[in-house]
PDB file of C-alpha atoms in Angstrom:
ATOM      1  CA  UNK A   1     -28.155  15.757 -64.062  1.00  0.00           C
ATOM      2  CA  UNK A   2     -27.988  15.126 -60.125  1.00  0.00           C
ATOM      3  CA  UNK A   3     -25.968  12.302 -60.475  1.00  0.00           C
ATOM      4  CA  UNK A   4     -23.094  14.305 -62.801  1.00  0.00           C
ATOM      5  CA  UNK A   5     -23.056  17.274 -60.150  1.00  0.00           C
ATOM      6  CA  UNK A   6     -22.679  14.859 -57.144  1.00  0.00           C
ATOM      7  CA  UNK A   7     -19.433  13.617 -58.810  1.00  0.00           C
ATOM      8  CA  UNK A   8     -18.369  16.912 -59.595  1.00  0.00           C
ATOM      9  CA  UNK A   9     -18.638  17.514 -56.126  1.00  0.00           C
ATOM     10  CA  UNK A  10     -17.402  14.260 -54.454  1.00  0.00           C
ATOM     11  CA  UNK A  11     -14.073  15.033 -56.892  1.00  0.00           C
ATOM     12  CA  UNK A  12     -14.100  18.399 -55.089  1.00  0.00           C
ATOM     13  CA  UNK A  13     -13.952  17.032 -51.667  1.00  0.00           C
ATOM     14  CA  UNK A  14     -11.481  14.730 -52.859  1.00  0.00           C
ATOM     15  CA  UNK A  15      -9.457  17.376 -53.688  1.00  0.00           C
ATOM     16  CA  UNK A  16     -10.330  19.053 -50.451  1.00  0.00           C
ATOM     17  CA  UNK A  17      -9.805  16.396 -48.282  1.00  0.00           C
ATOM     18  CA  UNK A  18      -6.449  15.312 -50.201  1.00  0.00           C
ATOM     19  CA  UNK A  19      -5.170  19.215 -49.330  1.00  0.00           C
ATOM     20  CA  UNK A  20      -6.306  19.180 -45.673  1.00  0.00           C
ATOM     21  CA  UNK A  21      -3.903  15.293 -45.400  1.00  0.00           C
ATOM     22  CA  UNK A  22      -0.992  17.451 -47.100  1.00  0.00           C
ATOM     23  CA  UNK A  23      -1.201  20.439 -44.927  1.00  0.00           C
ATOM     24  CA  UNK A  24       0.146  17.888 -41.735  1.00  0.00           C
ATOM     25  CA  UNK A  25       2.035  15.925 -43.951  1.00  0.00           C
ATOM     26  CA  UNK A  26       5.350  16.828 -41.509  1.00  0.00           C
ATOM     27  CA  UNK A  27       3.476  16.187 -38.272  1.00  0.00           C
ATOM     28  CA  UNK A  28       5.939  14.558 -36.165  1.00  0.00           C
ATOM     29  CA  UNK A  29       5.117  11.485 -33.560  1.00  0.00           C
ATOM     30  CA  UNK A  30       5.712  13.678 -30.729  1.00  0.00           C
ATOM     31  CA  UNK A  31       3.393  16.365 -32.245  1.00  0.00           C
ATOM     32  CA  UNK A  32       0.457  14.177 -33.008  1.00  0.00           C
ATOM     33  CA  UNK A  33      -2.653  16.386 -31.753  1.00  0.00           C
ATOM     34  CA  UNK A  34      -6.941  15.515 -31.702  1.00  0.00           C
ATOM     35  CA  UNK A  35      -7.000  17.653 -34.572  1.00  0.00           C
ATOM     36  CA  UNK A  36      -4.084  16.113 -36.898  1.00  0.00           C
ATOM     37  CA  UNK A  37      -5.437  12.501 -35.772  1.00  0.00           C
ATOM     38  CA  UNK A  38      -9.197  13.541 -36.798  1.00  0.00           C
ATOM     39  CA  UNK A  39      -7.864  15.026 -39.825  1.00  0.00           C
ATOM     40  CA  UNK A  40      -5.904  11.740 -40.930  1.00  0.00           C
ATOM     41  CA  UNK A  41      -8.104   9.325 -40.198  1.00  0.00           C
ATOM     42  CA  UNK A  42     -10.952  11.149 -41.344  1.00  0.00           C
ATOM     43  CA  UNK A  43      -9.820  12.126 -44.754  1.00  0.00           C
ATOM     44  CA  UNK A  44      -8.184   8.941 -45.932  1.00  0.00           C
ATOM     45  CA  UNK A  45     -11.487   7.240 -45.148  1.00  0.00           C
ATOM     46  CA  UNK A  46     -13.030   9.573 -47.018  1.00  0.00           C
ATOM     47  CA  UNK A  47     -10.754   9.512 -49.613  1.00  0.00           C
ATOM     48  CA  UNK A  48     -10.690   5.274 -49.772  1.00  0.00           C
ATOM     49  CA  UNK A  49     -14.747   5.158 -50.110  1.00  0.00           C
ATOM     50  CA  UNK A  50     -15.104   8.563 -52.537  1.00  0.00           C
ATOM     51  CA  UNK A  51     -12.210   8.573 -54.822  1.00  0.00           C
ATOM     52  CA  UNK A  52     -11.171   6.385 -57.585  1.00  0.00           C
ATOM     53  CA  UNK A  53      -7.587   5.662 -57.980  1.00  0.00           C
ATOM     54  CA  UNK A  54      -5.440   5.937 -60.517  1.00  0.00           C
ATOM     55  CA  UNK A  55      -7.599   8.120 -63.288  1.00  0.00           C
ATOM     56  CA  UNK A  56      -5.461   9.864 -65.698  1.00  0.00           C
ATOM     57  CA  UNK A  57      -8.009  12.617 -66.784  1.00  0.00           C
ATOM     58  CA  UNK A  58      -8.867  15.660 -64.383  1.00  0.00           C
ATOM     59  CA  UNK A  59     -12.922  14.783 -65.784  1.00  0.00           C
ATOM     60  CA  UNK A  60     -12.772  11.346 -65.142  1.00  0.00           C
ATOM     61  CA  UNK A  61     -11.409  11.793 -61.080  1.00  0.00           C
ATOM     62  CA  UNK A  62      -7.947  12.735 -61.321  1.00  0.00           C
ATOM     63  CA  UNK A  63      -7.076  14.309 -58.412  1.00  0.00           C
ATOM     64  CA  UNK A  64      -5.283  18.420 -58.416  1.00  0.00           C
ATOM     65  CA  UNK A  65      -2.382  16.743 -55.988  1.00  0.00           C
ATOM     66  CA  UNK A  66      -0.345  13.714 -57.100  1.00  0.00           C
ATOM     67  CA  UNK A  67      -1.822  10.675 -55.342  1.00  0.00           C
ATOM     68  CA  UNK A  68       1.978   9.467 -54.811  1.00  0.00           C
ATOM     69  CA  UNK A  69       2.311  12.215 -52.512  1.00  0.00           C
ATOM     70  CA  UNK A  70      -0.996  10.839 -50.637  1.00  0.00           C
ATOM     71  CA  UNK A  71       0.554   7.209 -50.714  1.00  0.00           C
ATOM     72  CA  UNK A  72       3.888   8.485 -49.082  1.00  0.00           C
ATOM     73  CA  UNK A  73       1.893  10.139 -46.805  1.00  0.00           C
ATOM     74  CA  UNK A  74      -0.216   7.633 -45.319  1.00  0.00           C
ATOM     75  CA  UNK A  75       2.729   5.366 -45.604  1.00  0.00           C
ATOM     76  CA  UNK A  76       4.943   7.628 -43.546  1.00  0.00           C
ATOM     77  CA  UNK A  77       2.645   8.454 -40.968  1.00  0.00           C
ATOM     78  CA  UNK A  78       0.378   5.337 -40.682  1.00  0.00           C
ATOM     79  CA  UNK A  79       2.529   4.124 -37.391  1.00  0.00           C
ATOM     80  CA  UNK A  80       2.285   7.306 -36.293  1.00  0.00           C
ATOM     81  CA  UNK A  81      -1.185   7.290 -35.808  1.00  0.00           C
ATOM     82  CA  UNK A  82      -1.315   3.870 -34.743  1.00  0.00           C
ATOM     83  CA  UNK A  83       0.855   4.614 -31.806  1.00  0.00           C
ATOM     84  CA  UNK A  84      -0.315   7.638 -30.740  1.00  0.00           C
ATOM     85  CA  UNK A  85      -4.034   6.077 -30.806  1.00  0.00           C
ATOM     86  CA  UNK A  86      -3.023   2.985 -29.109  1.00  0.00           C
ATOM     87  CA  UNK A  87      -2.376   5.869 -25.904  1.00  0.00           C
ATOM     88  CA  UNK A  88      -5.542   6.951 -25.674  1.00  0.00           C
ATOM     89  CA  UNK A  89      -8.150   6.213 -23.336  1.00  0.00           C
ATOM     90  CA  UNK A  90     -11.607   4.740 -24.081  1.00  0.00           C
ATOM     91  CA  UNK A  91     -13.648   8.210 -24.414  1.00  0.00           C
ATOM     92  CA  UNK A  92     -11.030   9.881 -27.011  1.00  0.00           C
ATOM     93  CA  UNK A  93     -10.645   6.589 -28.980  1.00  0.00           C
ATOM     94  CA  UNK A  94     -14.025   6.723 -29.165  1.00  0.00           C
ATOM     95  CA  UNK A  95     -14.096  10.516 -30.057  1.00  0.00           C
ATOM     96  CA  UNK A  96     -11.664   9.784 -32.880  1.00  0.00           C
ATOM     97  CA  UNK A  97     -13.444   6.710 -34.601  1.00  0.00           C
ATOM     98  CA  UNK A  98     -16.784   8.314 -34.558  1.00  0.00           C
ATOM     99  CA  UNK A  99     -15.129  11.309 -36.079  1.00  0.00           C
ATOM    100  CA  UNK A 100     -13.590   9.480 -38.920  1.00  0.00           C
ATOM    101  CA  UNK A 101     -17.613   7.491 -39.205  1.00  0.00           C
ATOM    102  CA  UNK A 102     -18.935  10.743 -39.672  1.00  0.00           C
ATOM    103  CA  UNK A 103     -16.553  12.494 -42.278  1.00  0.00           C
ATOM    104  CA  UNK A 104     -16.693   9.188 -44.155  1.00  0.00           C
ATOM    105  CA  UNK A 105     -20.396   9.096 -44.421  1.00  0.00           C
ATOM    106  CA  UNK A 106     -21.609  12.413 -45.222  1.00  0.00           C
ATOM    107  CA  UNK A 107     -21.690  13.838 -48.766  1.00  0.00           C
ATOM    108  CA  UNK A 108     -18.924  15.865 -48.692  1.00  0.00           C
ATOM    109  CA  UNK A 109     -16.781  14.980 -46.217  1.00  0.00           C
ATOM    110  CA  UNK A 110     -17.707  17.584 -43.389  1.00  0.00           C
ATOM    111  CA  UNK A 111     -17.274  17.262 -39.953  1.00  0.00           C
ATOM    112  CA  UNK A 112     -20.250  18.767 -37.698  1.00  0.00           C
ATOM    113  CA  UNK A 113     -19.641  18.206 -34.100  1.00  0.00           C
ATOM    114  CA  UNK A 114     -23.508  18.248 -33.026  1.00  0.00           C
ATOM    115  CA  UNK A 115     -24.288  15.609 -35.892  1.00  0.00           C
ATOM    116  CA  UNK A 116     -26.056  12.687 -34.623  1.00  0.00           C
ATOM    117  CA  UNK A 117     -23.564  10.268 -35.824  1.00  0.00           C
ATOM    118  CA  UNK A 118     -21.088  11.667 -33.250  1.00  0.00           C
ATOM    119  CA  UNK A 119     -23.703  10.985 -30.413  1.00  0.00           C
ATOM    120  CA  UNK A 120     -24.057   7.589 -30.858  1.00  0.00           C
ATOM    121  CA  UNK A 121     -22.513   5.263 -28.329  1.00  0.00           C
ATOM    122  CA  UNK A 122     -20.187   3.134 -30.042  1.00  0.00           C
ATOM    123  CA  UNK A 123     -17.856   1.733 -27.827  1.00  0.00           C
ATOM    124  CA  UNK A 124     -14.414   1.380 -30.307  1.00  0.00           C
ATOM    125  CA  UNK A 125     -11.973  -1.755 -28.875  1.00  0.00           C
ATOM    126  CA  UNK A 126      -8.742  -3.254 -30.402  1.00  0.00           C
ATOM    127  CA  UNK A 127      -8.757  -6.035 -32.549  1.00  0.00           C
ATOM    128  CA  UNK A 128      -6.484  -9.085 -30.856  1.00  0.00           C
ATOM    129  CA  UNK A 129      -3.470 -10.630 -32.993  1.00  0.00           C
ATOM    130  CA  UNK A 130      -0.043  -9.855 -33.912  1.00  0.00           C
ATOM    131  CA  UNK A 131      -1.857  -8.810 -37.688  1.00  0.00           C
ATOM    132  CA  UNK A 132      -4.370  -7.031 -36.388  1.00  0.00           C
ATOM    133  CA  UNK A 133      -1.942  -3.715 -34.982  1.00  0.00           C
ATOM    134  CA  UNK A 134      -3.920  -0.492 -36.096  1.00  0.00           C
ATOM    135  CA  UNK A 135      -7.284  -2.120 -36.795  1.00  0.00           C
ATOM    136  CA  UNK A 136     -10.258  -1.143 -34.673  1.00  0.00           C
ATOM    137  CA  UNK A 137     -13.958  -2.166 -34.392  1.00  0.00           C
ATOM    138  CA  UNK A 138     -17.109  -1.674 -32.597  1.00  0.00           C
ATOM    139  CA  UNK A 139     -16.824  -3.939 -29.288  1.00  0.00           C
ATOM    140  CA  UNK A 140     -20.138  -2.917 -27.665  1.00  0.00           C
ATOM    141  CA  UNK A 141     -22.576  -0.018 -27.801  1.00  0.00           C
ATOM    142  CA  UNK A 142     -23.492   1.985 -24.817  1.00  0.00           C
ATOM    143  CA  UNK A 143     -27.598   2.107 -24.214  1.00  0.00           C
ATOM    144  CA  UNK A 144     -29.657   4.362 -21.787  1.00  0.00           C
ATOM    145  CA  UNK A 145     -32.398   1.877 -21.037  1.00  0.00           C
ATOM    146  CA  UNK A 146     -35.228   1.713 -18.382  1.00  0.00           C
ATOM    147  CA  UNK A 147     -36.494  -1.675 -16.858  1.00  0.00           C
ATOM    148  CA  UNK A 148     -40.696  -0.971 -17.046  1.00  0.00           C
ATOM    149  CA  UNK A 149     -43.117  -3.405 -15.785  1.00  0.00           C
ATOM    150  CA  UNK A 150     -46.915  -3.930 -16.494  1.00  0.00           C
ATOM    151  CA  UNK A 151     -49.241  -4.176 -14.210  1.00  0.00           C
ATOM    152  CA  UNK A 152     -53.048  -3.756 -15.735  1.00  0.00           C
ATOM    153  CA  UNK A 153     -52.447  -0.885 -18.352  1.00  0.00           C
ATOM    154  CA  UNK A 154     -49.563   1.296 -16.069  1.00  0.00           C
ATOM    155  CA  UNK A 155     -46.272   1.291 -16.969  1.00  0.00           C
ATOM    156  CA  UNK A 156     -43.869   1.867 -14.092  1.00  0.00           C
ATOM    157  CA  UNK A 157     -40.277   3.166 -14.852  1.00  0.00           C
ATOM    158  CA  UNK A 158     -38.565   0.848 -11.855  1.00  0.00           C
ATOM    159  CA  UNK A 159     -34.766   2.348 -12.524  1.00  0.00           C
ATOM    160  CA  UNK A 160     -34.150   6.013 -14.062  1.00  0.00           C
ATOM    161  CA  UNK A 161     -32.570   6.307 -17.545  1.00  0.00           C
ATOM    162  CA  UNK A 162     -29.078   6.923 -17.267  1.00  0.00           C
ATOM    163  CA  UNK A 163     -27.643   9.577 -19.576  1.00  0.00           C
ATOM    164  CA  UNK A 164     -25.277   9.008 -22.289  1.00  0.00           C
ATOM    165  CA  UNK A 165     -22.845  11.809 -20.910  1.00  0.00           C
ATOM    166  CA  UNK A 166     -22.808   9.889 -17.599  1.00  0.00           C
ATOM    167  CA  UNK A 167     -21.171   6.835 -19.804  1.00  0.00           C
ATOM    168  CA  UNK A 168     -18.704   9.357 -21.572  1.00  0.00           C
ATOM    169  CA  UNK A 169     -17.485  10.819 -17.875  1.00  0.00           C
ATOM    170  CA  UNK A 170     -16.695   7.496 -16.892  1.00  0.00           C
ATOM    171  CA  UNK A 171     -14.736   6.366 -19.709  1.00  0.00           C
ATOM    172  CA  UNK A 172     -12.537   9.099 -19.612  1.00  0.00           C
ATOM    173  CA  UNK A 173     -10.182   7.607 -17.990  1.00  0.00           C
ATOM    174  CA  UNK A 174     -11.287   3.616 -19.334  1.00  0.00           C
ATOM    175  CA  UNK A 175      -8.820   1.583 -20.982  1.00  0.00           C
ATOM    176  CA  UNK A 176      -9.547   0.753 -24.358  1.00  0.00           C
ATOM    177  CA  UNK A 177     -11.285  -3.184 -24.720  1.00  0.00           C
ATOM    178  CA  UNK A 178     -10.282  -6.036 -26.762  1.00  0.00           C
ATOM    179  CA  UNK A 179     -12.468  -8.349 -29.416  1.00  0.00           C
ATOM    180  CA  UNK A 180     -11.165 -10.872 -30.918  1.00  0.00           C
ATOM    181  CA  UNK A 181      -9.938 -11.447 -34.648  1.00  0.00           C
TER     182      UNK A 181
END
């Protein structure tokens, strides 16, 4: 019984997700925002790991929207994306992957801005190559640490924990790493 109402309502954010992709469908380069780049990116991840192509009956996945439309779509504005995310700097690349992490992973597709999965420190960097334009991955993860030392049963805290916004400040302005293929 669980199992036949979480399909029911993974098709449903399908459908939700494959509406929110058509309502910027006409999103020029020059108009690329945050918000149209989070939806994007988010939704067709969702979309890729939730819904099952090419289903013929509304029960067994079909989608409400024709998934040619959602092809053409991500066709048409899949170098859009990639350019206007190859601008950014370190901090709002990093904003945008995490973004697209969370939608992906949660049950239906929502997007909380205090959810943990948007706090962690993933540190997104370009893949090198001349086949590797739009592809991203994790190049390093950013840790507040503290160097402790034992002497007899004390712990001593020798450096203060820096804070995770500290590393976001900084990066505002950080140019976006490379890892190789």
């Amino acid at each position: 019984e669980n199992e036949k109402l979480i399909n029911r309502n993974s098709r449903l954010s399908c459908d939700l997700h494959a509406h929110k992709l058509i309502l910027f469908r006409n999103v020029k380069a020059n108009e690329m925002t945050a918000s149209a780049a989070n939806t994007f990116v988010g939704s067709f991840v969702f979309l890729t790991t939730r819904h099952t192509w090419n289903k013929f009956h509304r029960d067994k996945g079909k989608m409400v929207l024709p998934e040619t439309e959602l092809y053409e779509l991500l066709q048409v504005q899949r170098r859009r994306i990639i350019s206007w995310s190859n601008n950014l700097h370190q901090r709002d690349l990093d904003q945008l992957m995490q973004t697209a992490v969370q939608v992906s992973s949660s049950v239906t597709g929502s997007l909380q801005s205090s959810a943990e999965v948007l706090d962690k420190a993933n540190r997104w960097s370009r893949i090198r190559g001349e086949r590797s334009i739009g592809r991203w991955a994790v190049g390093s993860t950013r840790t507040a640490t503290s160097l402790t030392c034992q002497e007899g049963n004390q712990a001593i805290d020798e450096i203060p924990k820096p804070s995770l916004v500290q590393h976001r400040e900084r990066s505002v302005s950080a140019t976006v790493g490379l890892v190789m293929d």
